[in-house]
Amino acid sequence: MVDQLVMGSIFASVVGFMIIYAFFVMKNVRKVLPAGDGNSNGKPSSVTTNTICINGECTSADDADIIIVGAGVAGAALAHTLGKDGRRVLVIERDLTEPDRIVGELLQPGGYLKLMELGLEDCVEDIDAQRVFGYALFKDGKNTRLSYPLEKFHADVAGRSFHNGRFIQKMREKASLLPNVQLKQGTVSSLLEDNGTIKGVMYKNKNSEIMKAYAPLTIVCDGCFSNLRRSLCNPQVDVPSCFVGLILEKCELPYENHGHVVLADPSPILFYRISSTEIRCLVDVPGQKIPSISNGDLSNYLKTVVAPQIPVGMKDAFVATIDKGNIRTMANRSMPAVPHPTPGALLMGDAFNMRHPLTGGGMTVALSDIVVLRNLLMPLHDLHDSYTLCKYLESFYTLRKPVASTINTLAGALYKVFCASADEARQEMREACFDYLSLGGVFSNGPVSLLSGLNPRPLSLVVHFFAVAIFGVGRLLLPFPSPKRMWIGARLISGASGIIFPIIKAEGVRQMFFPATVPAYYRAPPTQ
């Protein structure tokens, strides 16, 4: 009898405990579920978070160590680089299908060296990429060839030209093969902020569900049309011109394996091979408006204004391409890097810094930035101290300057010099630039080393730029100076200063020429 009473008591205790435990669990499960959307039907909202609630206390679990917004050249290369270093990386890209762009198709030798440093050089293989060994300049029936100074490098080092989308897909594929890298298709709408610190992102996935993802560090690489940059910098976007893009077929370049720049009126025309059968043509149109495609104004402009200035062997293919009607346009943007250091977030790529695409330096800058950032993050095991990390990463903005500012300044200055002008002094500067580069030797090797990213020295850039101006003045004053020629020469020097000094000011004089005087230059990794 006593045994039965004892067994009954134990059974009742167990049942009571299970009822209390079930009540406790259900209470906490309701806290984990998303909140209602405010409707009377009590359905949960479509917002999914990774918030975990235990005993009434809610915390957020990280989806990754680093979130990368965008999987273009910068985002895909960065994902592979950080993933290879052992980071858990989540990449959110608006569209994972192959991009189709008319720029980002020429990688300078300096950029290829960075690609090799990141272990991504095989991404230019099996995409019909073409080697590029230099440039050819054309002006008023004259031409000159400028070769990259590659004598000191491995035989594989050269520029590469290709279809932008094929290159990006190769890098995405390589990044996705790493087990700790996730690529998700989704459109990021906003950064998640808490007391001034970025905690992650809100995005809409391909099923139109609103999602949230969290990480100690979010890197925004969503390109020139970034809708997130305003949260992290003070964008000052300039649109100096537009590109009209065509692809020429059944055509040969005057100098194979070279980029071609025609100093046309009113602005340059570019040609370079992007596959074994296709040549990309980019016609620069100054200003923010181009003739209408729909009513035929653009076709007429290309045939009547541009075609007569194209080298003879390419003219027929150019006109035939126009007649096919496959004409595309794109605004050229320029934006100096003016970041707001923000705990938990970083800007990179075209979302952060743009320059005129005339010199094809954008990918070189992006890949160089990735090398700098990788080296800064490598000694860090824990990224959760966002304020300390933000202070430490301020050095990124200084360490990137030698390469970035040289390429940015050269792109902006060359574009202005290469454009035709009614100003006689500007025309003299243009003539002087062509003739200076035609001299060969140090006169061409120096500027081409700067353009190619092989010698990213801002001081060397300024020296060569003003050497061109002085060369132009010397031509004016010899053999016999006249008051008019002296006046044009003075205006030439003044005009050259007016071109380059505003660009240098926007880049930051101290960071560009005296980076060692910036305190962040010496910033050591935080102790962990």
Short mmCIF file of C-alpha atoms in Angstrom, two decimals:
data_model
loop_
_atom_site.label_atom_id
_atom_site.label_comp_id
_atom_site.label_asym_id
_atom_site.label_seq_id
_atom_site.Cartn_x
_atom_site.Cartn_y
_atom_site.Cartn_z
CA MET A 1 0.00 0.00 0.00
CA VAL A 2 2.85 2.34 0.95
CA ASP A 3 4.66 1.46 -2.29
CA GLN A 4 1.57 2.39 -4.32
CA LEU A 5 1.31 5.75 -2.54
CA VAL A 6 4.98 6.47 -3.18
CA MET A 7 4.69 5.53 -6.88
CA GLY A 8 1.54 7.66 -7.22
CA SER A 9 3.29 10.64 -5.66
CA ILE A 10 6.28 10.28 -8.01
CA PHE A 11 4.00 9.97 -11.08
CA ALA A 12 1.99 13.08 -10.04
CA SER A 13 5.23 15.02 -9.52
CA VAL A 14 6.56 14.05 -12.96
CA VAL A 15 3.29 14.99 -14.69
CA GLY A 16 3.20 18.32 -12.87
CA PHE A 17 6.80 19.06 -13.81
CA MET A 18 6.11 18.25 -17.48
CA ILE A 19 3.09 20.59 -17.53
CA ILE A 20 5.11 23.45 -16.02
CA TYR A 21 8.04 22.80 -18.43
CA ALA A 22 5.68 22.75 -21.45
CA PHE A 23 4.15 26.07 -20.35
CA PHE A 24 7.63 27.58 -19.94
CA VAL A 25 8.78 26.38 -23.38
CA MET A 26 5.66 27.65 -25.17
CA LYS A 27 6.06 31.03 -23.51
CA ASN A 28 9.63 31.36 -24.80
CA VAL A 29 8.79 30.01 -28.27
CA ARG A 30 6.26 32.84 -28.64
CA LYS A 31 9.08 35.29 -27.91
CA VAL A 32 11.27 33.80 -30.63
CA LEU A 33 8.52 33.95 -33.26
CA PRO A 34 8.38 37.17 -35.35
CA ALA A 35 6.03 39.81 -34.04
CA GLY A 36 2.59 40.19 -35.54
CA ASP A 37 2.11 42.61 -38.40
CA GLY A 38 -0.56 44.62 -36.60
CA ASN A 39 -3.48 42.99 -38.39
CA SER A 40 -6.39 41.51 -36.42
CA ASN A 41 -5.70 38.07 -37.91
CA GLY A 42 -2.51 37.88 -35.86
CA LYS A 43 -0.37 36.47 -38.69
CA PRO A 44 3.38 36.86 -38.24
CA SER A 45 5.18 39.45 -40.38
CA SER A 46 7.40 38.38 -43.25
CA VAL A 47 10.50 39.78 -41.50
CA THR A 48 12.79 36.99 -40.36
CA THR A 49 15.54 37.72 -37.81
CA ASN A 50 18.17 35.61 -36.17
CA THR A 51 17.25 36.88 -32.70
CA ILE A 52 17.40 34.17 -30.03
CA CYS A 53 15.46 34.70 -26.78
CA ILE A 54 16.13 32.70 -23.63
CA ASN A 55 14.49 33.42 -20.28
CA GLY A 56 13.15 36.67 -21.62
CA GLU A 57 16.60 37.98 -22.72
CA CYS A 58 17.08 38.44 -26.49
CA THR A 59 20.45 38.39 -28.27
CA SER A 60 21.42 38.31 -31.93
CA ALA A 61 23.55 35.53 -33.37
CA ASP A 62 25.92 36.38 -36.20
CA ASP A 63 25.17 34.87 -39.61
CA ALA A 64 28.82 35.33 -40.54
CA ASP A 65 32.05 37.03 -39.54
CA ILE A 66 31.71 39.42 -42.48
CA ILE A 67 28.79 40.38 -44.72
CA ILE A 68 29.68 41.60 -48.20
CA VAL A 69 27.03 43.55 -50.10
CA GLY A 70 27.56 43.03 -53.83
CA ALA A 71 29.42 40.37 -55.80
CA GLY A 72 30.95 42.36 -58.63
CA VAL A 73 34.70 42.51 -59.18
CA ALA A 74 35.40 43.95 -55.71
CA GLY A 75 32.83 41.89 -53.81
CA ALA A 76 33.62 38.53 -55.41
CA ALA A 77 37.40 38.98 -55.10
CA LEU A 78 37.01 40.10 -51.48
CA ALA A 79 34.76 37.15 -50.64
CA HIS A 80 37.31 34.65 -51.93
CA THR A 81 40.20 36.44 -50.22
CA LEU A 82 38.55 36.62 -46.78
CA GLY A 83 37.08 33.14 -47.11
CA LYS A 84 40.52 31.74 -47.91
CA ASP A 85 41.76 33.35 -44.68
CA GLY A 86 39.19 31.33 -42.74
CA ARG A 87 36.46 33.96 -42.28
CA ARG A 88 32.81 33.01 -42.46
CA VAL A 89 31.60 35.23 -45.31
CA LEU A 90 28.04 35.94 -46.43
CA VAL A 91 27.74 37.65 -49.82
CA ILE A 92 24.41 39.18 -50.84
CA GLU A 93 24.17 40.08 -54.52
CA ARG A 94 21.16 41.57 -56.30
CA ASP A 95 21.55 39.39 -59.41
CA LEU A 96 23.79 36.33 -59.61
CA THR A 97 23.32 35.85 -63.35
CA GLU A 98 26.18 36.89 -65.61
CA PRO A 99 26.47 40.71 -65.78
CA ASP A 100 26.51 42.46 -69.14
CA ARG A 101 28.40 45.74 -68.92
CA ILE A 102 30.36 47.91 -71.35
CA VAL A 103 33.11 48.84 -68.87
CA GLY A 104 35.30 46.86 -66.46
CA GLU A 105 36.74 44.98 -69.45
CA LEU A 106 40.40 46.03 -69.25
CA LEU A 107 42.64 44.97 -66.38
CA GLN A 108 45.95 46.81 -66.26
CA PRO A 109 49.20 44.90 -65.55
CA GLY A 110 49.29 46.38 -62.04
CA GLY A 111 45.84 44.96 -61.45
CA TYR A 112 46.92 41.57 -62.78
CA LEU A 113 49.80 41.57 -60.27
CA LYS A 114 47.26 42.15 -57.49
CA LEU A 115 45.12 39.35 -58.92
CA MET A 116 48.14 37.06 -58.67
CA GLU A 117 48.79 38.22 -55.10
CA LEU A 118 45.22 37.24 -54.21
CA GLY A 119 45.49 33.85 -55.92
CA LEU A 120 42.85 34.74 -58.51
CA GLU A 121 44.93 34.84 -61.69
CA ASP A 122 43.19 31.73 -63.02
CA CYS A 123 39.96 33.75 -63.26
CA VAL A 124 41.19 35.25 -66.54
CA GLU A 125 41.66 31.77 -68.01
CA ASP A 126 39.08 29.98 -70.18
CA ILE A 127 37.10 33.21 -70.82
CA ASP A 128 38.85 34.07 -74.12
CA ALA A 129 40.71 36.91 -72.40
CA GLN A 130 43.24 38.80 -74.52
CA ARG A 131 46.71 39.90 -73.45
CA VAL A 132 47.38 43.64 -73.58
CA PHE A 133 50.95 44.94 -73.88
CA GLY A 134 50.39 48.67 -74.18
CA TYR A 135 48.53 51.45 -75.99
CA ALA A 136 48.44 53.07 -79.38
CA LEU A 137 47.56 56.79 -79.67
CA PHE A 138 46.04 58.30 -82.81
CA LYS A 139 45.75 62.01 -83.56
CA ASP A 140 45.23 63.90 -86.82
CA GLY A 141 46.57 61.08 -88.99
CA LYS A 142 49.58 60.45 -86.72
CA ASN A 143 50.00 57.51 -84.37
CA THR A 144 52.42 56.24 -81.77
CA ARG A 145 52.74 53.00 -79.81
CA LEU A 146 53.34 52.98 -76.04
CA SER A 147 54.44 49.67 -74.52
CA TYR A 148 54.10 48.65 -70.89
CA PRO A 149 57.55 48.45 -69.22
CA LEU A 150 57.27 44.75 -68.37
CA GLU A 151 60.94 43.75 -68.74
CA LYS A 152 61.41 43.16 -64.98
CA PHE A 153 58.33 40.98 -64.59
CA HIS A 154 57.40 37.36 -65.20
CA ALA A 155 56.40 36.57 -68.78
CA ASP A 156 52.77 36.04 -67.76
CA VAL A 157 52.44 39.61 -66.46
CA ALA A 158 50.54 41.82 -68.90
CA GLY A 159 47.21 43.55 -69.13
CA ARG A 160 44.09 41.50 -69.81
CA SER A 161 40.92 42.43 -71.67
CA PHE A 162 37.76 40.33 -71.55
CA HIS A 163 34.00 40.27 -71.19
CA ASN A 164 33.35 41.74 -67.75
CA GLY A 165 30.56 39.26 -66.95
CA ARG A 166 32.69 36.20 -67.70
CA PHE A 167 35.43 37.45 -65.40
CA ILE A 168 32.99 38.14 -62.56
CA GLN A 169 31.33 34.74 -62.90
CA LYS A 170 34.71 33.02 -62.65
CA MET A 171 35.48 34.87 -59.42
CA ARG A 172 32.02 34.16 -57.99
CA GLU A 173 32.43 30.50 -58.82
CA LYS A 174 35.83 30.35 -57.15
CA ALA A 175 34.54 32.11 -54.03
CA SER A 176 31.50 29.83 -53.76
CA LEU A 177 33.72 26.72 -53.77
CA LEU A 178 35.01 27.70 -50.33
CA PRO A 179 32.87 25.97 -47.67
CA ASN A 180 32.78 29.06 -45.43
CA VAL A 181 31.55 31.43 -48.17
CA GLN A 182 27.84 31.75 -48.93
CA LEU A 183 26.50 33.59 -51.99
CA LYS A 184 22.87 34.61 -51.72
CA GLN A 185 20.73 36.45 -54.24
CA GLY A 186 18.94 39.36 -52.63
CA THR A 187 18.53 43.13 -52.69
CA VAL A 188 19.88 44.91 -49.63
CA SER A 189 17.58 47.77 -48.69
CA SER A 190 19.28 49.12 -45.58
CA LEU A 191 21.97 48.70 -42.98
CA LEU A 192 20.90 47.62 -39.50
CA GLU A 193 22.14 50.16 -37.00
CA ASP A 194 22.20 50.10 -33.21
CA ASN A 195 23.55 53.12 -31.31
CA GLY A 196 25.69 54.23 -34.25
CA THR A 197 27.09 50.77 -34.95
CA ILE A 198 26.22 48.75 -38.05
CA LYS A 199 25.10 45.27 -36.98
CA GLY A 200 24.15 43.83 -40.36
CA VAL A 201 21.75 44.32 -43.26
CA MET A 202 18.10 44.00 -44.17
CA TYR A 203 17.46 42.52 -47.59
CA LYS A 204 14.77 41.03 -49.77
CA ASN A 205 15.58 37.56 -51.07
CA LYS A 206 14.64 36.18 -54.48
CA ASN A 207 11.29 35.02 -53.06
CA SER A 208 10.56 38.65 -52.04
CA GLU A 209 10.81 37.75 -48.35
CA ILE A 210 12.33 40.39 -46.12
CA MET A 211 15.33 39.00 -44.28
CA LYS A 212 17.92 40.21 -41.80
CA ALA A 213 21.54 39.11 -41.52
CA TYR A 214 24.03 39.99 -38.82
CA ALA A 215 27.83 40.16 -38.68
CA PRO A 216 30.49 42.10 -36.74
CA LEU A 217 31.64 43.74 -40.00
CA THR A 218 29.61 44.67 -43.09
CA ILE A 219 31.52 45.64 -46.25
CA VAL A 220 29.50 47.50 -48.87
CA CYS A 221 30.66 46.79 -52.46
CA ASP A 222 27.42 47.40 -54.35
CA GLY A 223 28.94 49.38 -57.21
CA CYS A 224 28.49 52.78 -58.80
CA PHE A 225 24.72 52.79 -58.24
CA SER A 226 25.08 52.08 -54.50
CA ASN A 227 22.02 52.96 -52.45
CA LEU A 228 23.91 52.43 -49.19
CA ARG A 229 26.88 54.76 -49.61
CA ARG A 230 25.06 57.79 -48.20
CA SER A 231 25.01 56.08 -44.81
CA LEU A 232 28.80 55.67 -44.84
CA CYS A 233 30.26 58.60 -46.79
CA ASN A 234 29.59 62.03 -48.20
CA PRO A 235 29.20 61.25 -51.92
CA GLN A 236 30.22 63.97 -54.37
CA VAL A 237 29.44 62.30 -57.67
CA ASP A 238 30.39 64.07 -60.89
CA VAL A 239 29.29 62.94 -64.36
CA PRO A 240 31.80 64.43 -66.81
CA SER A 241 30.69 62.40 -69.82
CA CYS A 242 28.92 59.33 -71.16
CA PHE A 243 30.20 56.29 -73.04
CA VAL A 244 28.50 54.93 -76.14
CA GLY A 245 29.45 51.27 -76.41
CA LEU A 246 29.58 49.06 -79.49
CA ILE A 247 31.14 45.69 -80.32
CA LEU A 248 32.91 45.46 -83.68
CA GLU A 249 33.24 42.11 -85.42
CA LYS A 250 35.24 40.97 -88.44
CA CYS A 251 37.73 43.71 -87.82
CA GLU A 252 41.46 43.95 -87.02
CA LEU A 253 43.18 46.48 -84.79
CA PRO A 254 46.13 48.44 -86.25
CA TYR A 255 48.23 47.23 -83.29
CA GLU A 256 47.03 43.89 -81.96
CA ASN A 257 47.24 43.27 -78.21
CA HIS A 258 47.13 47.00 -77.56
CA GLY A 259 44.46 49.37 -76.40
CA HIS A 260 43.75 52.14 -78.93
CA VAL A 261 42.98 55.75 -78.01
CA VAL A 262 41.89 58.13 -80.75
CA LEU A 263 42.22 61.78 -79.69
CA ALA A 264 39.10 62.82 -81.52
CA ASP A 265 36.95 65.92 -81.45
CA PRO A 266 35.26 66.51 -79.04
CA SER A 267 36.65 63.70 -76.84
CA PRO A 268 38.52 60.36 -77.00
CA ILE A 269 37.40 57.11 -78.64
CA LEU A 270 38.65 53.79 -77.28
CA PHE A 271 39.15 50.42 -78.98
CA TYR A 272 40.39 47.18 -77.42
CA ARG A 273 39.83 43.51 -78.10
CA ILE A 274 37.64 41.69 -75.53
CA SER A 275 37.67 38.27 -77.23
CA SER A 276 39.31 36.60 -80.19
CA THR A 277 36.46 37.80 -82.44
CA GLU A 278 35.19 41.02 -80.81
CA ILE A 279 36.53 44.54 -80.39
CA ARG A 280 34.99 46.89 -77.86
CA CYS A 281 34.52 50.47 -79.00
CA LEU A 282 33.72 53.20 -76.48
CA VAL A 283 32.87 56.64 -77.82
CA ASP A 284 33.09 59.35 -75.19
CA VAL A 285 30.40 62.03 -75.36
CA PRO A 286 31.07 65.02 -73.05
CA GLY A 287 28.32 66.11 -70.67
CA GLN A 288 25.43 64.24 -69.11
CA LYS A 289 23.20 64.03 -72.18
CA ILE A 290 23.68 62.07 -75.37
CA PRO A 291 21.74 62.26 -78.64
CA SER A 292 18.55 60.21 -78.63
CA ILE A 293 18.81 56.57 -79.70
CA SER A 294 15.09 56.18 -80.47
CA ASN A 295 14.83 58.89 -83.10
CA GLY A 296 18.14 58.08 -84.78
CA ASP A 297 20.06 61.14 -83.58
CA LEU A 298 22.76 59.05 -81.93
CA SER A 299 23.31 56.89 -85.02
CA ASN A 300 23.57 60.01 -87.14
CA TYR A 301 26.06 61.56 -84.70
CA LEU A 302 28.23 58.44 -84.74
CA LYS A 303 28.22 58.27 -88.54
CA THR A 304 28.75 61.96 -89.32
CA VAL A 305 30.92 63.19 -86.41
CA VAL A 306 32.73 60.13 -85.05
CA ALA A 307 33.23 57.79 -88.02
CA PRO A 308 35.37 60.23 -90.11
CA GLN A 309 37.89 60.36 -87.24
CA ILE A 310 38.33 56.58 -86.88
CA PRO A 311 41.42 54.85 -88.35
CA VAL A 312 40.69 53.78 -91.92
CA GLY A 313 40.89 50.00 -91.42
CA MET A 314 38.19 50.09 -88.73
CA LYS A 315 35.74 52.57 -90.19
CA ASP A 316 33.64 50.09 -92.22
CA ALA A 317 33.20 47.75 -89.24
CA PHE A 318 32.26 50.74 -87.08
CA VAL A 319 29.51 51.88 -89.47
CA ALA A 320 28.25 48.31 -89.96
CA THR A 321 27.89 47.93 -86.18
CA ILE A 322 25.87 51.15 -85.98
CA ASP A 323 23.54 49.86 -88.71
CA LYS A 324 22.90 46.71 -86.66
CA GLY A 325 21.52 48.95 -83.92
CA ASN A 326 23.18 47.29 -80.94
CA ILE A 327 24.21 50.52 -79.27
CA ARG A 328 24.50 50.88 -75.49
CA THR A 329 25.22 53.88 -73.29
CA MET A 330 26.51 54.49 -69.79
CA ALA A 331 27.20 57.60 -67.73
CA ASN A 332 30.82 57.97 -66.58
CA ARG A 333 31.03 58.83 -62.90
CA SER A 334 33.79 60.27 -60.79
CA MET A 335 33.71 60.36 -56.98
CA PRO A 336 36.60 61.01 -54.57
CA ALA A 337 36.83 58.84 -51.48
CA VAL A 338 35.27 60.83 -48.63
CA PRO A 339 34.41 58.20 -46.00
CA HIS A 340 32.67 58.53 -42.65
CA PRO A 341 34.43 55.93 -40.49
CA THR A 342 31.49 53.95 -39.11
CA PRO A 343 31.76 51.17 -36.50
CA GLY A 344 30.78 47.84 -38.01
CA ALA A 345 30.92 48.89 -41.68
CA LEU A 346 33.32 49.70 -44.52
CA LEU A 347 32.89 50.92 -48.11
CA MET A 348 34.88 49.51 -51.04
CA GLY A 349 34.94 49.46 -54.83
CA ASP A 350 32.88 51.86 -56.95
CA ALA A 351 30.48 52.37 -54.04
CA PHE A 352 33.35 54.18 -52.34
CA ASN A 353 35.59 55.71 -55.01
CA MET A 354 35.23 56.22 -58.77
CA ARG A 355 37.32 57.79 -61.49
CA HIS A 356 36.81 58.39 -65.23
CA PRO A 357 37.11 54.96 -66.93
CA LEU A 358 39.33 56.33 -69.74
CA THR A 359 42.46 54.70 -68.30
CA GLY A 360 40.82 51.43 -67.22
CA GLY A 361 42.10 51.75 -63.66
CA GLY A 362 39.00 50.90 -61.64
CA MET A 363 39.66 47.18 -61.18
CA THR A 364 43.31 47.83 -60.33
CA VAL A 365 42.28 50.19 -57.52
CA ALA A 366 39.67 47.72 -56.21
CA LEU A 367 42.08 44.76 -56.17
CA SER A 368 44.79 46.85 -54.55
CA ASP A 369 42.32 47.93 -51.85
CA ILE A 370 41.47 44.28 -51.18
CA VAL A 371 45.16 43.45 -50.66
CA VAL A 372 45.46 46.33 -48.17
CA LEU A 373 42.32 45.30 -46.28
CA ARG A 374 43.31 41.62 -46.21
CA ASN A 375 46.66 42.49 -44.66
CA LEU A 376 44.99 44.69 -42.05
CA LEU A 377 42.45 42.04 -41.05
CA MET A 378 44.82 39.08 -41.13
CA PRO A 379 46.13 39.42 -37.53
CA LEU A 380 42.60 39.87 -36.11
CA HIS A 381 40.74 36.83 -34.82
CA ASP A 382 37.75 38.61 -33.27
CA LEU A 383 35.92 41.44 -35.07
CA HIS A 384 33.26 42.09 -32.43
CA ASP A 385 34.84 45.18 -30.80
CA SER A 386 33.39 47.45 -33.47
CA TYR A 387 34.69 50.77 -32.13
CA THR A 388 38.26 49.52 -31.73
CA LEU A 389 38.09 47.86 -35.16
CA CYS A 390 36.77 51.07 -36.74
CA LYS A 391 39.63 53.10 -35.25
CA TYR A 392 42.16 50.53 -36.47
CA LEU A 393 40.70 50.40 -40.01
CA GLU A 394 41.11 54.16 -40.42
CA SER A 395 44.62 53.22 -41.56
CA PHE A 396 43.02 51.57 -44.62
CA TYR A 397 42.11 54.99 -46.02
CA THR A 398 45.76 56.12 -45.79
CA LEU A 399 47.49 52.92 -46.87
CA ARG A 400 45.41 52.69 -50.05
CA LYS A 401 46.33 56.20 -51.21
CA PRO A 402 49.56 55.66 -53.20
CA VAL A 403 47.85 53.38 -55.72
CA ALA A 404 44.34 54.84 -55.63
CA SER A 405 45.25 58.53 -55.75
CA THR A 406 47.79 58.05 -58.55
CA ILE A 407 45.31 56.22 -60.78
CA ASN A 408 42.41 58.52 -59.87
CA THR A 409 44.38 61.70 -60.53
CA LEU A 410 45.85 60.43 -63.79
CA ALA A 411 42.42 59.36 -65.08
CA GLY A 412 40.84 62.75 -64.35
CA ALA A 413 43.79 64.75 -65.68
CA LEU A 414 44.28 62.71 -68.87
CA TYR A 415 40.59 62.91 -69.73
CA LYS A 416 40.67 66.71 -69.56
CA VAL A 417 43.90 66.92 -71.54
CA PHE A 418 42.70 64.49 -74.22
CA CYS A 419 39.44 66.37 -74.86
CA ALA A 420 39.42 68.92 -77.68
CA SER A 421 38.96 72.57 -76.72
CA ALA A 422 38.43 75.91 -78.39
CA ASP A 423 41.00 77.34 -75.97
CA GLU A 424 44.31 77.63 -77.83
CA ALA A 425 46.32 76.93 -74.66
CA ARG A 426 44.38 73.73 -73.99
CA GLN A 427 44.91 72.62 -77.57
CA GLU A 428 48.65 73.21 -77.17
CA MET A 429 48.61 71.08 -74.02
CA ARG A 430 46.89 68.29 -75.94
CA GLU A 431 49.45 68.48 -78.76
CA ALA A 432 52.29 68.57 -76.25
CA CYS A 433 50.98 65.48 -74.47
CA PHE A 434 50.83 63.46 -77.70
CA ASP A 435 54.31 64.56 -78.79
CA TYR A 436 55.82 64.05 -75.31
CA LEU A 437 54.58 60.45 -75.19
CA SER A 438 55.81 59.90 -78.74
CA LEU A 439 59.39 60.67 -77.65
CA GLY A 440 59.66 57.17 -76.16
CA GLY A 441 62.13 56.15 -73.48
CA VAL A 442 61.57 57.69 -70.06
CA PHE A 443 59.04 60.11 -71.57
CA SER A 444 56.62 57.29 -72.39
CA ASN A 445 57.72 54.63 -69.87
CA GLY A 446 57.11 56.92 -66.90
CA PRO A 447 53.50 57.90 -67.72
CA VAL A 448 52.63 54.37 -68.92
CA SER A 449 54.01 52.90 -65.67
CA LEU A 450 51.68 55.21 -63.77
CA LEU A 451 48.69 54.42 -65.95
CA SER A 452 49.26 50.67 -65.73
CA GLY A 453 49.52 50.63 -61.94
CA LEU A 454 53.11 49.34 -62.08
CA ASN A 455 54.56 52.49 -60.50
CA PRO A 456 51.89 54.10 -58.30
CA ARG A 457 53.83 57.17 -57.16
CA PRO A 458 51.88 60.42 -56.92
CA LEU A 459 55.01 62.59 -57.04
CA SER A 460 56.12 60.92 -60.27
CA LEU A 461 52.70 61.69 -61.74
CA VAL A 462 52.96 65.40 -60.90
CA VAL A 463 56.50 65.57 -62.31
CA HIS A 464 55.48 64.03 -65.64
CA PHE A 465 52.32 66.12 -65.87
CA PHE A 466 54.18 69.40 -65.52
CA ALA A 467 56.99 68.09 -67.72
CA VAL A 468 54.38 67.86 -70.48
CA ALA A 469 53.29 71.43 -69.76
CA ILE A 470 56.88 72.74 -69.80
CA PHE A 471 57.55 70.75 -72.98
CA GLY A 472 54.54 72.51 -74.53
CA VAL A 473 55.79 75.94 -73.45
CA GLY A 474 59.24 75.17 -74.85
CA ARG A 475 57.72 74.33 -78.24
CA LEU A 476 55.88 77.64 -78.21
CA LEU A 477 58.96 79.70 -77.38
CA LEU A 478 61.32 78.06 -79.86
CA PRO A 479 62.90 79.15 -82.10
CA PHE A 480 61.69 82.73 -81.57
CA PRO A 481 59.30 83.71 -78.77
CA SER A 482 56.64 86.28 -79.44
CA PRO A 483 54.35 88.10 -76.97
CA LYS A 484 51.39 86.02 -78.17
CA ARG A 485 53.26 82.74 -77.78
CA MET A 486 54.54 83.75 -74.34
CA TRP A 487 50.97 84.56 -73.30
CA ILE A 488 49.70 81.18 -74.58
CA GLY A 489 52.54 79.47 -72.71
CA ALA A 490 51.61 81.21 -69.47
CA ARG A 491 47.98 80.18 -69.94
CA LEU A 492 49.11 76.62 -70.68
CA ILE A 493 50.90 76.38 -67.31
CA SER A 494 47.93 78.00 -65.61
CA GLY A 495 45.52 75.61 -67.33
CA ALA A 496 47.63 72.59 -66.38
CA SER A 497 47.56 73.73 -62.75
CA GLY A 498 43.80 74.22 -62.98
CA ILE A 499 43.40 70.63 -64.18
CA ILE A 500 45.52 68.72 -61.71
CA PHE A 501 45.43 70.69 -58.44
CA PRO A 502 41.65 70.41 -57.87
CA ILE A 503 41.90 66.63 -58.38
CA ILE A 504 44.79 66.41 -55.91
CA LYS A 505 42.87 68.53 -53.40
CA ALA A 506 39.87 66.18 -53.65
CA GLU A 507 42.16 63.17 -53.14
CA GLY A 508 43.78 64.75 -50.08
CA VAL A 509 47.22 66.37 -50.32
CA ARG A 510 48.50 65.02 -47.00
CA GLN A 511 47.39 61.43 -47.53
CA MET A 512 48.53 61.47 -51.14
CA PHE A 513 52.04 62.90 -50.73
CA PHE A 514 52.82 62.62 -47.01
CA PRO A 515 50.99 59.52 -45.76
CA ALA A 516 53.65 58.91 -43.09
CA THR A 517 52.53 62.10 -41.33
CA VAL A 518 49.00 60.72 -40.84
CA PRO A 519 48.64 59.10 -37.37
CA ALA A 520 46.53 56.25 -38.75
CA TYR A 521 49.50 55.20 -40.91
CA TYR A 522 51.15 53.72 -37.83
CA ARG A 523 48.06 52.21 -36.22
CA ALA A 524 48.80 48.76 -34.81
CA PRO A 525 46.29 45.90 -34.65
CA PRO A 526 44.26 45.90 -31.43
CA THR A 527 45.39 43.38 -28.83
CA GLN A 528 43.00 40.44 -28.56
#
